[in-house]
Amino acid sequence: IKSVLSDEHFPWFVECILLERVLRENNLHTIFWDLIKKMDCDELLDLITICSVRKARGFIQAYDSLDPEAKDNIHLKSAIKNLSQWIG
């Protein structure tokens, strides 16, 4: 992947990993993390860290702004949990 993924594609790659994989497949976090580490690119690692924290902050703010009845949203809770596990 490293040979075909240029710096300009890093934002797309990070969004794909976070939104399509990390949020939905928490049992595969180790595989995704190993892939990122094997790419051995500090810029990519920094970008994934920054984007992960931003996404987590956004989901938490969205959750906090919900009406009490709407806080049972299992999808939002799951996304927050999975992203927190990823960051941790």
XYZ file of N, CA, C and O in Angstrom:
352
model
N 0.842 -1.194 0.000
C 0.000 0.000 0.000
C 0.881 1.248 0.000
O 0.574 2.222 -0.660
N 1.952 1.188 0.768
C 2.831 2.354 0.898
C 3.370 2.814 -0.458
O 3.513 4.011 -0.698
N 3.637 1.882 -1.343
C 4.212 2.241 -2.635
C 3.222 2.950 -3.558
O 3.634 3.688 -4.446
N 1.938 2.742 -3.354
C 0.949 3.378 -4.232
C 0.189 4.525 -3.566
O -0.539 5.247 -4.232
N 0.357 4.681 -2.275
C -0.359 5.720 -1.536
C 0.550 6.933 -1.340
O 1.482 6.892 -0.554
N 0.269 7.987 -2.054
C 1.088 9.190 -1.932
C 0.553 10.080 -0.807
O -0.556 9.882 -0.314
N 1.359 11.062 -0.429
C 0.979 11.985 0.648
C -0.368 12.649 0.401
O -1.116 12.899 1.337
N -0.669 12.944 -0.834
C -1.928 13.627 -1.148
C -3.144 12.746 -0.888
O -4.256 13.243 -0.756
N -2.941 11.440 -0.801
C -4.042 10.515 -0.538
C -4.209 10.180 0.935
O -5.149 9.479 1.307
N -3.306 10.649 1.779
C -3.384 10.345 3.209
C -4.719 10.742 3.832
O -5.299 9.946 4.571
N -5.229 11.955 3.571
C -6.526 12.311 4.179
C -7.652 11.344 3.789
O -8.459 10.941 4.641
N -7.684 10.938 2.524
C -8.693 9.981 2.081
C -8.506 8.644 2.793
O -9.468 8.037 3.273
N -7.283 8.176 2.866
C -6.973 6.896 3.500
C -7.383 6.907 4.974
O -7.985 5.950 5.473
N -7.066 7.988 5.664
C -7.406 8.117 7.080
C -8.921 8.106 7.264
O -9.444 7.412 8.137
N -9.634 8.861 6.457
C -11.103 8.878 6.550
C -11.668 7.486 6.286
O -12.588 7.043 6.973
N -11.120 6.807 5.303
C -11.587 5.459 4.970
C -11.360 4.506 6.140
O -12.258 3.762 6.530
N -10.165 4.534 6.709
C -9.854 3.662 7.842
C -10.759 3.990 9.027
O -11.349 3.095 9.639
N -10.896 5.276 9.347
C -11.684 5.653 10.524
C -13.174 5.397 10.336
O -13.811 4.756 11.170
N -13.740 5.925 9.271
C -15.190 5.875 9.111
C -15.707 4.532 8.630
O -16.796 4.105 9.023
N -14.952 3.873 7.772
C -15.445 2.619 7.202
C -15.009 1.386 7.981
O -15.630 0.344 7.860
N -13.944 1.492 8.744
C -13.431 0.310 9.420
C -13.411 0.439 10.942
O -14.000 -0.382 11.635
N -12.725 1.422 11.458
C -12.546 1.542 12.911
C -13.883 1.671 13.627
O -14.109 1.033 14.658
N -14.779 2.477 13.092
C -16.061 2.700 13.770
C -16.963 1.471 13.734
O -17.818 1.303 14.595
N -16.763 0.614 12.759
C -17.665 -0.525 12.590
C -17.059 -1.858 13.011
O -17.795 -2.791 13.298
N -15.749 -1.965 12.986
C -15.106 -3.265 13.187
C -14.072 -3.185 14.305
O -12.876 -3.304 14.067
N -14.558 -3.018 15.521
C -13.625 -2.843 16.637
C -12.800 -4.090 16.914
O -11.740 -4.008 17.508
N -13.248 -5.248 16.469
C -12.466 -6.460 16.677
C -11.241 -6.519 15.752
O -10.359 -7.347 15.949
N -11.156 -5.615 14.778
C -10.023 -5.593 13.847
C -9.099 -4.398 14.061
O -8.231 -4.125 13.230
N -9.254 -3.688 15.155
C -8.422 -2.505 15.416
C -6.937 -2.834 15.360
O -6.148 -2.061 14.835
N -6.551 -3.968 15.896
C -5.134 -4.344 15.909
C -4.587 -4.488 14.502
O -3.468 -4.047 14.208
N -5.370 -5.044 13.618
C -4.931 -5.207 12.226
C -4.767 -3.847 11.555
O -3.775 -3.606 10.858
N -5.722 -2.950 11.765
C -5.628 -1.615 11.164
C -4.423 -0.862 11.724
O -3.705 -0.182 10.984
N -4.205 -0.980 13.024
C -3.070 -0.300 13.657
C -1.752 -0.864 13.121
O -0.824 -0.117 12.828
N -1.665 -2.177 12.981
C -0.454 -2.789 12.434
C -0.196 -2.319 11.005
O 0.955 -2.070 10.629
N -1.240 -2.199 10.222
C -1.095 -1.700 8.848
C -0.512 -0.289 8.844
O 0.435 -0.004 8.096
N -1.038 0.569 9.684
C -0.551 1.951 9.746
C 0.901 1.989 10.225
O 1.726 2.711 9.670
N 1.226 1.195 11.227
C 2.607 1.162 11.725
C 3.575 0.621 10.675
O 4.680 1.136 10.531
N 3.170 -0.388 9.924
C 4.042 -0.978 8.902
C 4.309 -0.009 7.754
O 5.307 -0.147 7.052
N 3.441 0.955 7.580
C 3.667 1.957 6.539
C 4.800 2.895 6.940
O 5.353 3.586 6.098
N 5.143 2.912 8.224
C 6.299 3.651 8.738
C 6.352 5.088 8.215
O 7.321 5.513 7.595
N 5.277 5.810 8.484
C 5.186 7.199 8.014
C 4.655 8.067 9.156
O 3.482 7.953 9.539
N 5.518 8.913 9.694
C 5.124 9.769 10.809
C 3.981 10.703 10.438
O 3.104 10.974 11.258
N 3.984 11.196 9.205
C 2.917 12.108 8.769
C 1.561 11.398 8.798
O 0.562 11.967 9.242
N 1.511 10.170 8.346
C 0.266 9.400 8.363
C -0.175 9.119 9.794
O -1.351 9.256 10.130
N 0.759 8.759 10.644
C 0.448 8.499 12.049
C -0.087 9.749 12.737
O -1.076 9.687 13.478
N 0.541 10.888 12.480
C 0.053 12.147 13.057
C -1.355 12.462 12.570
O -2.219 12.868 13.355
N -1.583 12.271 11.280
C -2.888 12.575 10.706
C -3.974 11.669 11.276
O -5.064 12.137 11.612
N -3.695 10.390 11.429
C -4.704 9.477 11.962
C -5.001 9.797 13.426
O -6.134 9.701 13.880
N -3.984 10.221 14.170
C -4.191 10.593 15.572
C -5.057 11.847 15.672
O -6.035 11.879 16.435
N -4.718 12.869 14.915
C -5.479 14.124 14.928
C -6.922 13.888 14.495
O -7.863 14.349 15.148
N -7.110 13.156 13.417
C -8.462 12.910 12.918
C -9.276 12.057 13.888
O -10.475 12.277 14.052
N -8.635 11.098 14.535
C -9.340 10.256 15.513
C -9.863 11.092 16.672
O -11.020 10.947 17.087
N -9.034 11.969 17.190
C -9.443 12.822 18.309
C -10.546 13.782 17.870
O -11.530 13.996 18.594
N -10.418 14.354 16.675
C -11.458 15.265 16.166
C -12.786 14.546 16.002
O -13.845 15.083 16.352
N -12.757 13.330 15.435
C -13.998 12.565 15.255
C -14.618 12.237 16.610
O -15.829 12.358 16.786
N -13.799 11.824 17.561
C -14.316 11.496 18.891
C -14.961 12.722 19.529
O -16.056 12.643 20.079
N -14.280 13.853 19.448
C -14.818 15.095 20.007
C -16.148 15.447 19.338
O -17.121 15.818 20.006
N -16.220 15.304 18.022
C -17.457 15.608 17.297
C -18.603 14.701 17.698
O -19.735 15.155 17.888
N -18.320 13.395 17.834
C -19.367 12.462 18.245
C -19.839 12.748 19.661
O -21.033 12.672 19.957
N -18.921 13.063 20.550
C -19.295 13.365 21.937
C -20.124 14.644 22.001
O -21.135 14.705 22.712
N -19.740 15.649 21.244
C -20.532 16.888 21.208
C -21.913 16.626 20.630
O -22.914 17.167 21.115
N -21.997 15.795 19.607
C -23.298 15.459 19.023
C -24.158 14.727 20.043
O -25.354 15.008 20.187
N -23.563 13.819 20.776
C -24.295 13.079 21.801
C -24.781 14.010 22.907
O -25.921 13.923 23.350
N -23.905 14.906 23.347
C -24.270 15.840 24.415
C -25.397 16.782 24.011
O -26.145 17.254 24.863
N -25.520 17.058 22.724
C -26.546 17.997 22.268
C -27.906 17.328 22.040
O -28.891 18.008 21.767
N -27.964 16.017 22.153
C -29.225 15.307 21.938
C -30.184 15.503 23.103
O -29.778 15.709 24.242
N -31.468 15.422 22.790
C -32.481 15.404 23.840
C -32.310 14.124 24.661
O -31.855 13.112 24.135
N -32.711 14.160 25.926
C -32.540 12.968 26.769
C -33.156 11.696 26.169
O -32.595 10.621 26.293
N -34.314 11.833 25.504
C -34.958 10.655 24.903
C -34.140 10.094 23.745
O -34.165 8.902 23.470
N -33.428 10.952 23.055
C -32.663 10.536 21.883
C -31.296 9.952 22.247
O -30.610 9.423 21.387
N -30.917 10.023 23.504
C -29.589 9.550 23.908
C -29.481 8.027 23.928
O -28.436 7.486 24.220
N -30.559 7.357 23.590
C -30.517 5.903 23.476
C -30.032 5.467 22.095
O -30.076 4.280 21.785
N -29.566 6.403 21.296
C -29.102 6.112 19.951
C -27.918 5.147 20.009
O -26.794 5.535 20.296
N -28.183 3.892 19.731
C -27.167 2.847 19.858
C -26.037 3.025 18.852
O -24.883 2.694 19.145
N -26.330 3.572 17.680
C -25.290 3.752 16.657
C -24.265 4.802 17.084
O -23.063 4.605 16.906
N -24.749 5.891 17.645
C -23.844 6.945 18.100
C -23.023 6.465 19.301
O -21.812 6.685 19.364
N -23.675 5.769 20.219
C -22.955 5.228 21.368
C -21.884 4.230 20.920
O -20.776 4.218 21.441
N -22.222 3.403 19.971
C -21.277 2.415 19.457
C -20.091 3.088 18.776
O -18.943 2.670 18.952
N -20.364 4.134 18.005
C -19.291 4.870 17.322
C -18.348 5.504 18.345
O -17.120 5.431 18.193
N -18.904 6.087 19.388
C -18.077 6.703 20.437
C -17.237 5.632 21.141
O -16.036 5.809 21.362
N -17.859 4.512 21.459
C -17.141 3.428 22.139
C -16.005 2.889 21.265
O -14.869 2.742 21.727
N -16.292 2.607 20.004
C -15.274 2.048 19.117
C -14.127 3.023 18.884
O -12.962 2.629 18.869
N -14.450 4.280 18.701
C -13.414 5.283 18.485
C -12.585 5.480 19.753
O -11.363 5.638 19.673
N -13.216 5.409 20.897
C -12.475 5.533 22.167
C -11.519 4.356 22.343
O -10.376 4.540 22.780
N -11.963 3.179 21.985
C -11.083 2.003 22.054
C -9.922 2.144 21.087
O -8.792 1.772 21.401
N -10.186 2.680 19.927
C -9.139 2.897 18.917
C -8.099 3.877 19.429
O -6.904 3.642 19.326
N -8.553 4.981 20.021
C -7.623 5.997 20.524
C -6.837 5.444 21.705
O -5.643 5.703 21.835
N -7.521 4.688 22.561
C -6.889 4.157 23.758
C -5.858 3.141 23.406
O -4.842 2.933 23.975
